[in-house]
PDB file of C-alpha atoms in Angstrom:
ATOM      1  CA  MET M   1      36.537 -49.802-108.274  1.00 66.00           C
ATOM      2  CA  GLY M   2      36.224 -46.568-107.220  1.00 78.00           C
ATOM      3  CA  ASP M   3      33.768 -47.382-104.733  1.00 84.00           C
ATOM      4  CA  GLY M   4      36.722 -49.987-103.560  1.00 88.00           C
ATOM      5  CA  VAL M   5      39.285 -47.354-103.462  1.00 91.00           C
ATOM      6  CA  ARG M   6      36.977 -44.866-101.131  1.00 90.00           C
ATOM      7  CA  LEU M   7      35.847 -47.654 -98.720  1.00 93.00           C
ATOM      8  CA  ALA M   8      39.384 -48.303 -98.123  1.00 94.00           C
ATOM      9  CA  GLY M   9      40.317 -45.181 -98.271  1.00 94.00           C
ATOM     10  CA  GLY M  10      37.541 -44.346 -95.104  1.00 94.00           C
ATOM     11  CA  PHE M  11      38.478 -47.676 -92.745  1.00 96.00           C
ATOM     12  CA  ALA M  12      42.396 -46.559 -93.558  1.00 96.00           C
ATOM     13  CA  LEU M  13      41.564 -42.568 -92.304  1.00 95.00           C
ATOM     14  CA  GLY M  14      39.310 -44.523 -89.692  1.00 96.00           C
ATOM     15  CA  ILE M  15      41.357 -46.892 -87.795  1.00 96.00           C
ATOM     16  CA  GLY M  16      43.791 -44.388 -87.916  1.00 95.00           C
ATOM     17  CA  ALA M  17      42.436 -41.178 -86.193  1.00 96.00           C
ATOM     18  CA  LEU M  18      41.284 -44.466 -83.331  1.00 95.00           C
ATOM     19  CA  LEU M  19      45.004 -44.848 -83.603  1.00 94.00           C
ATOM     20  CA  ILE M  20      45.981 -41.995 -82.726  1.00 94.00           C
ATOM     21  CA  ALA M  21      42.690 -41.038 -79.662  1.00 94.00           C
ATOM     22  CA  PHE M  22      43.686 -43.915 -78.158  1.00 95.00           C
ATOM     23  CA  ASP M  23      48.021 -42.994 -77.739  1.00 90.00           C
ATOM     24  CA  VAL M  24      48.740 -46.041 -79.848  1.00 91.00           C
ATOM     25  CA  ARG M  25      52.439 -46.234 -79.242  1.00 90.00           C
ATOM     26  CA  HIS M  26      52.221 -42.614 -77.836  1.00 93.00           C
ATOM     27  CA  LEU M  27      51.193 -41.930 -81.372  1.00 92.00           C
ATOM     28  CA  GLY M  28      48.197 -38.768 -80.237  1.00 92.00           C
ATOM     29  CA  LEU M  29      51.802 -37.480 -78.513  1.00 92.00           C
ATOM     30  CA  ARG M  30      53.269 -37.511 -81.872  1.00 93.00           C
ATOM     31  CA  ALA M  31      50.588 -36.256 -83.708  1.00 93.00           C
ATOM     32  CA  TYR M  32      50.213 -33.002 -81.110  1.00 93.00           C
ATOM     33  CA  ASP M  33      53.744 -32.232 -80.832  1.00 93.00           C
ATOM     34  CA  LEU M  34      53.641 -32.529 -85.482  1.00 92.00           C
ATOM     35  CA  VAL M  35      50.408 -29.883 -85.362  1.00 91.00           C
ATOM     36  CA  ALA M  36      52.821 -27.468 -82.442  1.00 90.00           C
ATOM     37  CA  GLU M  37      55.179 -27.560 -84.266  1.00 91.00           C
ATOM     38  CA  ARG M  38      54.058 -26.559 -87.773  1.00 91.00           C
ATOM     39  CA  SER M  39      51.315 -24.090 -85.996  1.00 89.00           C
ATOM     40  CA  PRO M  40      52.545 -20.550 -87.402  1.00 88.00           C
ATOM     41  CA  GLY M  41      52.663 -17.807 -84.904  1.00 81.00           C
ATOM     42  CA  GLY M  42      55.449 -19.556 -82.065  1.00 74.00           C
ATOM     43  CA  GLY M  43      53.220 -22.730 -80.100  1.00 79.00           C
ATOM     44  CA  LEU M  44      49.270 -24.001 -79.401  1.00 86.00           C
ATOM     45  CA  ASP M  45      46.702 -22.135 -77.406  1.00 89.00           C
ATOM     46  CA  PRO M  46      47.871 -24.524 -73.709  1.00 87.00           C
ATOM     47  CA  ARG M  47      44.635 -24.395 -73.202  1.00 92.00           C
ATOM     48  CA  PHE M  48      44.529 -27.331 -76.646  1.00 91.00           C
ATOM     49  CA  THR M  49      46.604 -29.793 -74.730  1.00 92.00           C
ATOM     50  CA  PRO M  50      47.379 -33.945 -76.518  1.00 92.00           C
ATOM     51  CA  ASP M  51      44.237 -35.141 -74.822  1.00 93.00           C
ATOM     52  CA  VAL M  52      41.590 -32.167 -76.879  1.00 94.00           C
ATOM     53  CA  LEU M  53      43.589 -34.140 -79.751  1.00 94.00           C
ATOM     54  CA  ARG M  54      42.732 -36.974 -79.506  1.00 94.00           C
ATOM     55  CA  VAL M  55      38.846 -36.550 -78.471  1.00 95.00           C
ATOM     56  CA  ILE M  56      39.022 -34.506 -81.768  1.00 95.00           C
ATOM     57  CA  VAL M  57      40.648 -36.781 -83.760  1.00 96.00           C
ATOM     58  CA  GLY M  58      38.466 -40.033 -82.338  1.00 96.00           C
ATOM     59  CA  THR M  59      35.987 -38.061 -82.755  1.00 96.00           C
ATOM     60  CA  LEU M  60      36.709 -38.003 -86.281  1.00 96.00           C
ATOM     61  CA  GLY M  61      38.000 -40.656 -86.905  1.00 96.00           C
ATOM     62  CA  ALA M  62      34.249 -42.822 -85.457  1.00 96.00           C
ATOM     63  CA  ALA M  63      32.589 -40.282 -87.979  1.00 97.00           C
ATOM     64  CA  ALA M  64      34.320 -42.052 -90.569  1.00 96.00           C
ATOM     65  CA  LEU M  65      33.916 -45.182 -89.382  1.00 96.00           C
ATOM     66  CA  ALA M  66      30.544 -44.960 -89.525  1.00 96.00           C
ATOM     67  CA  VAL M  67      30.608 -43.149 -92.984  1.00 95.00           C
ATOM     68  CA  THR M  68      32.768 -46.203 -94.536  1.00 95.00           C
ATOM     69  CA  GLY M  69      29.828 -48.782 -92.336  1.00 95.00           C
ATOM     70  CA  VAL M  70      27.119 -46.911 -94.312  1.00 95.00           C
ATOM     71  CA  ARG M  71      28.646 -47.021 -98.045  1.00 93.00           C
ATOM     72  CA  VAL M  72      29.569 -50.879 -96.673  1.00 92.00           C
ATOM     73  CA  LEU M  73      25.615 -51.228 -96.079  1.00 94.00           C
ATOM     74  CA  ALA M  74      24.095 -48.947 -99.190  1.00 92.00           C
ATOM     75  CA  MET M  75      26.067 -51.364-101.470  1.00 89.00           C
ATOM     76  CA  LEU M  76      24.598 -54.820-100.389  1.00 87.00           C
TER      77      LEU M  76
END
């Protein structure tokens, strides 16, 4: 039971991160605005653009899906 929840969580995390990375329905901009709103010290560094956020989140999403895939193969 715990393995299935872990697999589903990793899959959902990976898909969610890729949705932000590919900016589906402007989720990348919404995520950037949320980070900027909650950032201490009055905002973000000007070099940290929404595109940088999308690259970082896309990399993490692809890694999460890869780990989930390896776990599925290990279960077979």
